C-alpha cells in the first residue's frame, strides 16, 4: 500500500458514517436500511459494493495520475528513480569533471518536484505503547483512543504509529499498510501524546474472514490494546550501493576506447557481469568489453532547487577515521551515464503532520471518480461519492437531467466523470512545469 491519503481522510471528505465505514454497528449506531450498509474490507464480501481495499487502490491510482500531470506528489513520498546524467548538445563534447560551464556543480533534474530530502526511509522503533479508550461525548461508545511515548523529536511529522507485530497479518514486517493515521500528536517535555478515532484500531484479522457480519463497537476485544511508535526520517548517510543517496552508473567503453584506458584512482575496482562494487572508476575496468557489465559507485547529492527537483550529485567516499565524506575526482575519466537517486518528495505536510486540506479534497474527489462502483448499494447513502462519480459525458434519456458541459472539459486526460473534470481544472492551475528553449 502506497496511498498518501489515508482511508479515514477519504471517509471524512466523502461524509461516510465513521462506524459503518469501518465495519462496525450495533443498537447505538444501527444500520437503518438496506441502502445504508457497513463497508467491508474486500469487494467479494459484498457483491453490490466496493470494499476498503478497492478504495485504497483508487486512491493510489488517483495520486499517481495527479502526480503525472501536476509534477509532484500531494504529500512527501519515498521513492527512487534512474535519471540521465546531463550531456552537451554537441555529442563530441563530454563533461570532464563535476563542474558546469559556470564552474558550479553540474545540476541533474530528477523529475520529482518539491524535493524534501535525498536519502532512504529509516524507521526506528521507539516503544510498544498501551492504548486506552474513552467516551468523551458520553454516547455509550468509546470513540477516542489515547497513548503516550517518550521521544526526543520535536516535529510530529517525524513520528509514525503502526499496528503492533502481534496484530499484523501473517507475520508481515512494519510497513505503510499498517500505519495508523490520521492522528493528533502533541509533544511536550519529551513526551508525545497521541489521540485518534477508535474505529482506526480494529484488529486487522477481524476483517479477513469469509463472514460479513458487522463488528460490535462496544466489544473491547474487537480493538487492539497496543501499538508501535516509530521515528520515521530520511537517512542521508548510506555508504553502500543499496542505501546511498545517489548511485552513479557507467556503461563499459566500446573498442577502441577500452584498449586505451589505464588505471586511475587507487580506490577503483573492477565491475563485471552486473556484480557491482561500492567504488568504481571506468579507468580501471581491465579492458572489459562486456556490454552487460555496469560500473556503479556510491555518491552524495545536495538539493539545488527543491521546487524543480534539481540535485548536484558526485561520487564520494566515506572516511571512517574522519567521519566525513570526500568527493572522488574523475581524473581523465568520463561522466556517469545515469544516476539512481533515492528521495523524499512531495508537498510538505501541514503543522499537524497531515496532508494539506486542499490536496486531501483533490485526491478524494479524484479517487471517487476512479471507483467503478458505489460503496453502498444506493446512491442516496453516499450522495457525496455519487456526485463525483457522475459521468458528465453521458447522454441521458427523455426524462434524465441534462447538462451543458464544455467539450474541452470532457476531453481532459483524466476522464469525463465530475471528479475527473474538477481535478483537471485544479491541475491546470497548480501544475509545475519547467520551461526550456527549443
Coordinates of C-alpha atoms in Angstrom, one line a residue:
X1 CA 0.0 0.0 0.0
X2 CA 1.5 3.3 -1.1
X3 CA -1.6 5.6 -0.7
X4 CA -0.7 9.0 0.8
X5 CA -4.3 10.0 1.6
X6 CA -5.5 7.6 4.3
X7 CA -8.8 5.8 4.2
X8 CA -10.0 7.8 7.2
X9 CA -9.3 11.1 5.4
X10 CA -11.1 9.8 2.3
X11 CA -14.1 8.9 4.5
X12 CA -14.2 12.3 6.1
X13 CA -14.1 14.0 2.7
X14 CA -17.0 11.8 1.4
X15 CA -19.0 12.2 4.6
X16 CA -19.5 8.5 5.4
X17 CA -20.7 7.3 8.8
X18 CA -17.5 6.6 10.7
X19 CA -18.5 3.4 12.5
X20 CA -20.2 1.9 9.4
X21 CA -17.3 2.7 7.1
X22 CA -15.0 0.7 9.3
X23 CA -17.5 -2.3 9.5
X24 CA -18.9 -1.5 13.0
X25 CA -22.6 -1.4 14.0
X26 CA -24.8 -2.1 17.0
X27 CA -28.0 -0.8 18.5
X28 CA -26.4 2.5 19.3
X29 CA -25.2 3.0 15.7
X30 CA -27.6 0.7 13.8
X31 CA -27.8 0.1 10.1
X32 CA -31.3 1.5 9.5
X33 CA -32.0 0.3 5.9
X34 CA -30.7 -1.8 3.0
X35 CA -29.1 1.3 1.4
X36 CA -27.1 2.3 4.5
X37 CA -24.8 -0.8 4.8
X38 CA -21.5 -1.2 6.5
X39 CA -18.4 -1.2 4.3
X40 CA -16.4 -4.4 4.0
X41 CA -12.7 -4.8 3.6
X42 CA -13.0 -6.6 0.2
X43 CA -15.5 -6.3 -2.6
X44 CA -16.0 -10.1 -2.6
X45 CA -17.5 -9.7 0.9
X46 CA -20.3 -7.6 -0.6
X47 CA -21.2 -8.2 -4.2
X48 CA -23.1 -4.9 -4.6
X49 CA -20.4 -2.5 -3.5
X50 CA -16.7 -1.9 -3.4
X51 CA -14.6 -2.6 -0.3
X52 CA -12.0 -0.5 1.6
X53 CA -9.2 -2.3 -0.4
X54 CA -10.8 -1.1 -3.6
X55 CA -10.8 2.5 -2.2
X56 CA -7.1 2.2 -1.4
X57 CA -6.4 1.2 -5.0
X58 CA -8.5 4.1 -6.3
X59 CA -6.6 6.5 -4.1
X60 CA -3.2 5.1 -5.3
X61 CA -4.4 5.5 -8.9
X62 CA -5.6 9.0 -8.3
X63 CA -2.4 10.1 -6.7
X64 CA -0.3 8.6 -9.5
X65 CA -2.3 10.3 -12.2
X66 CA -2.3 13.6 -10.4
X67 CA 1.5 13.3 -9.9
X68 CA 2.0 12.7 -13.7
X69 CA 0.3 15.9 -14.6
X70 CA 0.9 18.1 -11.5
X71 CA 4.6 17.2 -11.5
X72 CA 4.6 16.4 -7.7
X73 CA 3.0 14.2 -5.1
X74 CA 0.3 15.6 -2.8
X75 CA 2.4 14.7 0.3
X76 CA 6.0 13.6 0.8
X77 CA 6.7 10.2 -0.6
X78 CA 9.8 8.0 -0.5
X79 CA 11.0 6.6 -3.8
X80 CA 13.9 6.1 -6.2
X81 CA 14.4 6.6 -9.9
X82 CA 17.1 6.4 -12.5
X83 CA 17.8 9.6 -14.5
X84 CA 20.2 10.5 -17.3
X85 CA 23.3 12.5 -16.4
X86 CA 23.4 15.7 -18.5
X87 CA 25.3 15.9 -21.7
X88 CA 26.2 18.7 -24.0
X89 CA 24.1 19.3 -27.2
X90 CA 27.3 18.7 -29.2
X91 CA 27.8 15.0 -28.8
X92 CA 31.5 15.4 -29.5
X93 CA 31.9 17.2 -26.2
X94 CA 31.7 15.5 -22.8
X95 CA 31.9 16.6 -19.2
X96 CA 35.5 16.1 -17.9
X97 CA 34.6 16.8 -14.3
X98 CA 31.8 17.7 -11.9
X99 CA 31.7 21.4 -12.8
X100 CA 29.3 23.0 -15.3
X101 CA 30.0 25.9 -17.6
X102 CA 29.8 28.3 -14.7
X103 CA 32.2 26.5 -12.5
X104 CA 29.5 25.1 -10.2
X105 CA 28.4 21.6 -9.6
X106 CA 26.6 20.1 -12.5
X107 CA 22.9 20.0 -11.9
X108 CA 20.8 16.9 -12.6
X109 CA 17.0 17.1 -13.0
X110 CA 15.2 14.3 -11.1
X111 CA 11.7 14.9 -12.5
X112 CA 10.4 15.0 -8.9
X113 CA 9.3 18.5 -7.9
X114 CA 9.2 19.7 -4.3
X115 CA 12.1 17.5 -3.1
X116 CA 12.2 17.4 0.7
X117 CA 15.3 15.3 1.2
X118 CA 17.8 12.9 -0.5
X119 CA 18.3 9.5 1.1
X120 CA 16.3 6.5 2.2
X121 CA 13.4 6.0 4.6
X122 CA 14.5 4.9 8.1
X123 CA 12.2 3.7 10.8
X124 CA 13.4 3.3 14.3
X125 CA 11.2 1.6 17.0
X126 CA 10.6 3.9 20.0
X127 CA 8.3 1.7 22.1
X128 CA 5.3 -0.5 22.2
X129 CA 2.6 1.6 23.7
X130 CA -0.5 0.6 25.7
X131 CA -3.7 2.1 24.4
X132 CA -6.6 3.4 26.4
X133 CA -10.1 4.1 25.1
X134 CA -12.6 6.7 26.3
X135 CA -16.0 8.2 25.6
X136 CA -15.7 12.0 25.8
X137 CA -19.2 12.7 24.3
X138 CA -21.0 10.2 26.6
X139 CA -22.9 8.4 23.9
X140 CA -22.0 5.0 25.3
X141 CA -19.2 4.2 22.7
X142 CA -15.5 4.7 23.3
X143 CA -14.7 6.7 20.2
X144 CA -11.3 8.1 21.3
X145 CA -8.0 6.3 21.8
X146 CA -5.0 7.7 23.6
X147 CA -1.4 6.6 24.2
X148 CA 1.9 8.3 25.1
X149 CA 5.5 7.7 24.1
X150 CA 8.8 9.3 25.1
X151 CA 10.7 10.9 22.2
X152 CA 13.5 13.4 21.5
X153 CA 11.8 14.5 18.3
X154 CA 10.0 17.9 18.3
X155 CA 8.4 17.6 14.9
X156 CA 5.2 15.5 14.7
X157 CA 5.9 14.6 11.0
X158 CA 8.9 12.6 12.2
X159 CA 6.8 10.2 14.3
X160 CA 4.7 7.4 12.9
X161 CA 2.5 4.8 14.5
X162 CA 1.7 1.2 13.4
X163 CA -0.2 -1.9 14.4
X164 CA 2.0 -4.0 16.7
X165 CA 3.6 -7.1 15.3
X166 CA 1.1 -9.3 17.1
X167 CA -1.7 -7.7 15.1
X168 CA 0.0 -7.6 11.6
X169 CA -1.2 -10.4 9.3
X170 CA 1.0 -13.4 8.5
X171 CA 4.0 -12.0 10.5
X172 CA 4.4 -9.1 8.0
X173 CA 7.0 -6.5 8.7
X174 CA 6.1 -3.0 9.7
X175 CA 5.0 -1.0 6.6
X176 CA 2.6 1.7 5.4
X177 CA -0.1 -1.0 5.1
X178 CA -0.3 -1.0 8.9
X179 CA 0.3 2.7 9.6
X180 CA -2.4 4.4 11.8
X181 CA -3.4 7.8 10.5
X182 CA -4.6 10.4 10.8
X183 CA -3.7 11.0 14.5
X184 CA -3.3 14.2 16.6
X185 CA 0.1 14.4 18.3
X186 CA 1.2 16.9 20.9
X187 CA 4.8 16.9 22.0
X188 CA 5.7 18.4 25.4
X189 CA 8.5 17.8 27.8
X190 CA 9.9 14.9 25.7
X191 CA 6.6 13.0 25.7
X192 CA 4.3 12.7 22.7
X193 CA 0.6 12.3 23.5
X194 CA -1.3 10.7 20.6
X195 CA -5.0 10.7 20.2
X196 CA -7.3 9.4 17.4
X197 CA -10.6 7.8 16.4
X198 CA -11.1 4.3 17.9
X199 CA -12.5 2.9 14.7
X200 CA -9.0 3.1 13.3
X201 CA -7.8 0.4 15.7
X202 CA -10.0 -2.5 14.9
X203 CA -7.9 -5.7 14.9
X204 CA -7.0 -6.3 11.3
X205 CA -7.6 -10.1 11.5
X206 CA -11.3 -9.4 12.1
X207 CA -11.7 -8.0 8.6
X208 CA -10.2 -11.1 6.9
X209 CA -12.9 -13.8 7.3
X210 CA -15.5 -15.0 4.8
X211 CA -18.2 -13.9 7.3
X212 CA -19.5 -10.4 6.6
X213 CA -21.1 -9.9 10.0
X214 CA -20.9 -6.4 11.5
X215 CA -18.5 -5.9 14.3
X216 CA -19.8 -4.6 17.6
X217 CA -18.1 -1.2 18.6
X218 CA -19.0 -1.9 22.2
X219 CA -16.9 -5.1 22.3
X220 CA -13.5 -4.3 23.7
X221 CA -11.9 -7.4 22.2
X222 CA -12.5 -6.0 18.7
X223 CA -9.8 -3.3 19.2
X224 CA -6.1 -3.6 19.7
X225 CA -4.6 -2.9 23.1
X226 CA -1.0 -2.0 22.0
X227 CA 0.5 -0.1 19.0
X228 CA 4.1 0.5 18.0
X229 CA 5.6 4.0 17.9
X230 CA 8.5 4.8 15.4
X231 CA 10.6 7.7 14.3
X232 CA 10.3 7.9 10.5
X233 CA 13.1 10.1 9.0
X234 CA 15.3 10.3 5.9
X235 CA 18.7 8.7 6.3
X236 CA 21.3 10.6 4.1
X237 CA 24.3 8.6 5.4
X238 CA 24.1 5.4 3.4
X239 CA 27.5 4.0 2.5
X240 CA 26.6 1.1 0.2
X241 CA 25.1 0.9 -3.3
X242 CA 21.8 -0.2 -1.7
X243 CA 21.3 2.7 0.6
X244 CA 23.4 5.6 -0.6
X245 CA 21.8 8.9 -1.5
X246 CA 22.7 8.5 -5.2
X247 CA 24.4 5.8 -7.2
X248 CA 26.4 6.8 -10.2
X249 CA 26.4 4.3 -13.1
X250 CA 28.7 3.8 -16.1
X251 CA 28.4 1.7 -19.2
X252 CA 31.6 -0.1 -20.4
X253 CA 33.5 1.5 -23.2
X254 CA 33.4 0.0 -26.7
X255 CA 36.5 -0.5 -28.9
X256 CA 38.9 1.2 -29.3
X257 CA 38.4 3.1 -26.1
X258 CA 38.6 0.1 -23.7
X259 CA 42.1 -0.6 -25.1
X260 CA 43.4 2.8 -24.2
X261 CA 42.1 3.1 -20.7
X262 CA 44.6 3.0 -17.9
X263 CA 44.5 2.6 -14.1
X264 CA 43.3 5.6 -12.3
X265 CA 42.1 6.1 -8.7
X266 CA 43.6 3.6 -6.2
X267 CA 40.1 3.1 -4.9
X268 CA 38.8 1.9 -8.3
X269 CA 37.6 -1.6 -8.7
X270 CA 36.5 -4.0 -11.5
X271 CA 32.8 -4.4 -12.1
X272 CA 31.9 -7.2 -14.4
X273 CA 28.7 -9.0 -15.4
X274 CA 26.5 -6.8 -13.3
X275 CA 28.2 -7.5 -10.0
X276 CA 28.9 -4.0 -8.7
X277 CA 31.5 -2.8 -6.2
X278 CA 30.9 0.1 -3.8
X279 CA 33.5 2.2 -5.5
X280 CA 34.2 2.3 -9.3
X281 CA 36.0 4.2 -12.0
X282 CA 35.8 3.3 -15.7
X283 CA 39.5 3.9 -15.8
X284 CA 40.0 0.6 -14.1
X285 CA 37.8 -1.9 -16.0
X286 CA 40.7 -4.2 -17.0
X287 CA 39.8 -3.7 -20.6
X288 CA 36.3 -5.2 -20.1
X289 CA 34.4 -5.4 -23.4
X290 CA 31.2 -6.9 -21.8
X291 CA 28.3 -4.6 -22.8
X292 CA 26.3 -6.2 -20.0
X293 CA 28.8 -5.0 -17.3
X294 CA 27.9 -1.9 -15.4
X295 CA 30.1 0.3 -13.2
X296 CA 28.5 1.6 -10.1
X297 CA 29.7 4.0 -7.4
X298 CA 28.4 5.3 -4.1
X299 CA 27.5 9.0 -4.4
X300 CA 26.3 12.0 -2.4
X301 CA 24.0 14.8 -3.6
X302 CA 22.8 18.2 -2.5
X303 CA 19.5 19.8 -3.4
X304 CA 20.0 22.8 -5.7
X305 CA 16.3 23.6 -6.4
X306 CA 13.8 21.8 -4.3
X307 CA 10.7 23.1 -6.2
X308 CA 12.0 21.9 -9.6
X309 CA 13.8 18.8 -8.2
X310 CA 17.3 19.6 -9.2
X311 CA 20.2 17.9 -7.4
X312 CA 24.0 18.1 -7.6
X313 CA 25.4 14.5 -7.4
X314 CA 29.0 13.4 -7.1
X315 CA 30.9 10.2 -6.4
X316 CA 32.0 10.2 -2.8
X317 CA 33.9 8.1 -0.3
X318 CA 33.2 8.0 3.4
X319 CA 36.3 8.2 5.6
X320 CA 35.6 6.3 8.9
X321 CA 38.5 7.8 10.7
X322 CA 37.4 11.4 10.0
X323 CA 33.7 10.6 10.0
X324 CA 33.4 12.7 6.9
X325 CA 32.6 12.4 3.2
X326 CA 35.0 13.3 0.4
X327 CA 34.3 13.6 -3.3
X328 CA 36.2 11.4 -5.8
X329 CA 37.7 13.1 -8.8
X330 CA 37.1 11.6 -12.3
X331 CA 40.7 12.4 -13.3
X332 CA 40.7 11.7 -17.1
X333 CA 37.7 9.5 -16.8
X334 CA 34.2 10.1 -18.2
X335 CA 30.9 11.3 -16.7
X336 CA 28.5 8.7 -15.5
X337 CA 25.8 7.7 -17.9
X338 CA 23.0 7.5 -15.4
X339 CA 22.3 8.4 -11.7
X340 CA 19.9 6.5 -9.4
X341 CA 18.6 8.9 -6.8
X342 CA 16.7 8.0 -3.6
X343 CA 14.5 10.8 -2.4
X344 CA 11.6 12.0 -0.3
X345 CA 9.5 14.3 -2.5
X346 CA 6.1 16.0 -2.5
X347 CA 4.2 18.9 -1.0
X348 CA 5.2 19.4 2.7
X349 CA 2.7 18.3 5.4
X350 CA 0.8 20.8 7.5
X351 CA 1.8 21.7 11.0
X352 CA -0.2 18.7 12.4
X353 CA 1.7 16.2 10.1
X354 CA -1.3 15.8 7.8
X355 CA -1.7 16.2 4.0
X356 CA -2.8 19.8 3.4
X357 CA -6.6 20.3 3.3
X358 CA -7.0 21.4 -0.4
X359 CA -4.9 18.3 -1.5
X360 CA -7.0 16.0 0.6
X361 CA -10.1 17.2 -1.2
X362 CA -8.4 16.9 -4.6
X363 CA -7.2 13.3 -4.1
X364 CA -10.5 12.2 -2.5
X365 CA -12.6 13.6 -5.4
X366 CA -10.3 12.1 -8.0
X367 CA -10.3 8.8 -6.2
X368 CA -14.1 8.8 -6.1
X369 CA -14.2 9.2 -9.8
X370 CA -11.8 6.3 -10.2
X371 CA -14.1 3.9 -8.3
X372 CA -16.1 1.8 -10.7
X373 CA -19.0 1.1 -8.3
X374 CA -20.6 2.8 -5.4
X375 CA -19.6 2.0 -1.8
X376 CA -23.1 1.4 -0.6
X377 CA -26.0 -0.2 -2.5
X378 CA -27.9 3.0 -3.1
X379 CA -26.7 6.4 -4.3
X380 CA -28.7 8.1 -1.5
X381 CA -26.5 6.5 1.1
X382 CA -23.3 8.0 -0.4
X383 CA -24.5 11.2 -2.0
X384 CA -21.1 13.0 -2.0
X385 CA -19.4 10.0 -3.6
X386 CA -22.2 9.8 -6.3
X387 CA -21.7 13.5 -7.0
X388 CA -18.1 13.0 -8.0
X389 CA -18.7 9.7 -9.8
X390 CA -21.4 11.1 -12.0
X391 CA -20.4 10.9 -15.7
X392 CA -20.9 14.4 -17.3
X393 CA -20.3 12.9 -20.8
X394 CA -23.3 10.6 -20.8
X395 CA -26.3 11.2 -23.0
X396 CA -29.5 10.7 -20.9
X397 CA -33.0 9.6 -21.8
X398 CA -36.0 11.8 -22.3
X399 CA -36.6 12.2 -18.5
X400 CA -33.0 12.4 -17.5
X401 CA -31.2 15.5 -16.3
X402 CA -29.2 17.3 -19.0
X403 CA -26.1 19.5 -18.5
X404 CA -24.2 22.0 -20.6
X405 CA -20.6 21.0 -20.3
X406 CA -17.7 22.3 -22.3
X407 CA -16.3 19.8 -24.8
X408 CA -12.9 20.9 -23.8
X409 CA -13.6 19.8 -20.2
X410 CA -14.8 16.4 -21.4
X411 CA -11.7 15.9 -23.4
X412 CA -9.4 16.2 -20.4
X413 CA -6.9 13.4 -19.9
X414 CA -8.4 12.2 -16.6
X415 CA -11.9 11.3 -17.8
X416 CA -15.5 12.5 -18.0
X417 CA -16.7 12.0 -14.5
X418 CA -17.3 15.1 -12.4
X419 CA -14.4 14.2 -10.2
X420 CA -12.1 13.9 -13.2
X421 CA -13.2 17.2 -14.7
X422 CA -12.9 19.1 -11.3
X423 CA -9.4 17.6 -10.7
X424 CA -8.2 18.5 -14.2
X425 CA -9.3 22.2 -13.7
X426 CA -7.3 22.2 -10.4
X427 CA -4.3 20.6 -12.0
X428 CA -4.1 23.1 -14.8
X429 CA -3.9 25.9 -12.2
X430 CA -1.4 24.2 -9.9
X431 CA 1.0 22.1 -12.1
X432 CA 4.7 22.7 -12.0
X433 CA 6.5 22.6 -15.4
X434 CA 10.0 23.7 -16.3
X435 CA 10.5 25.9 -19.3
X436 CA 13.2 25.2 -21.9
X437 CA 14.4 26.7 -25.1
X438 CA 13.7 24.7 -28.3

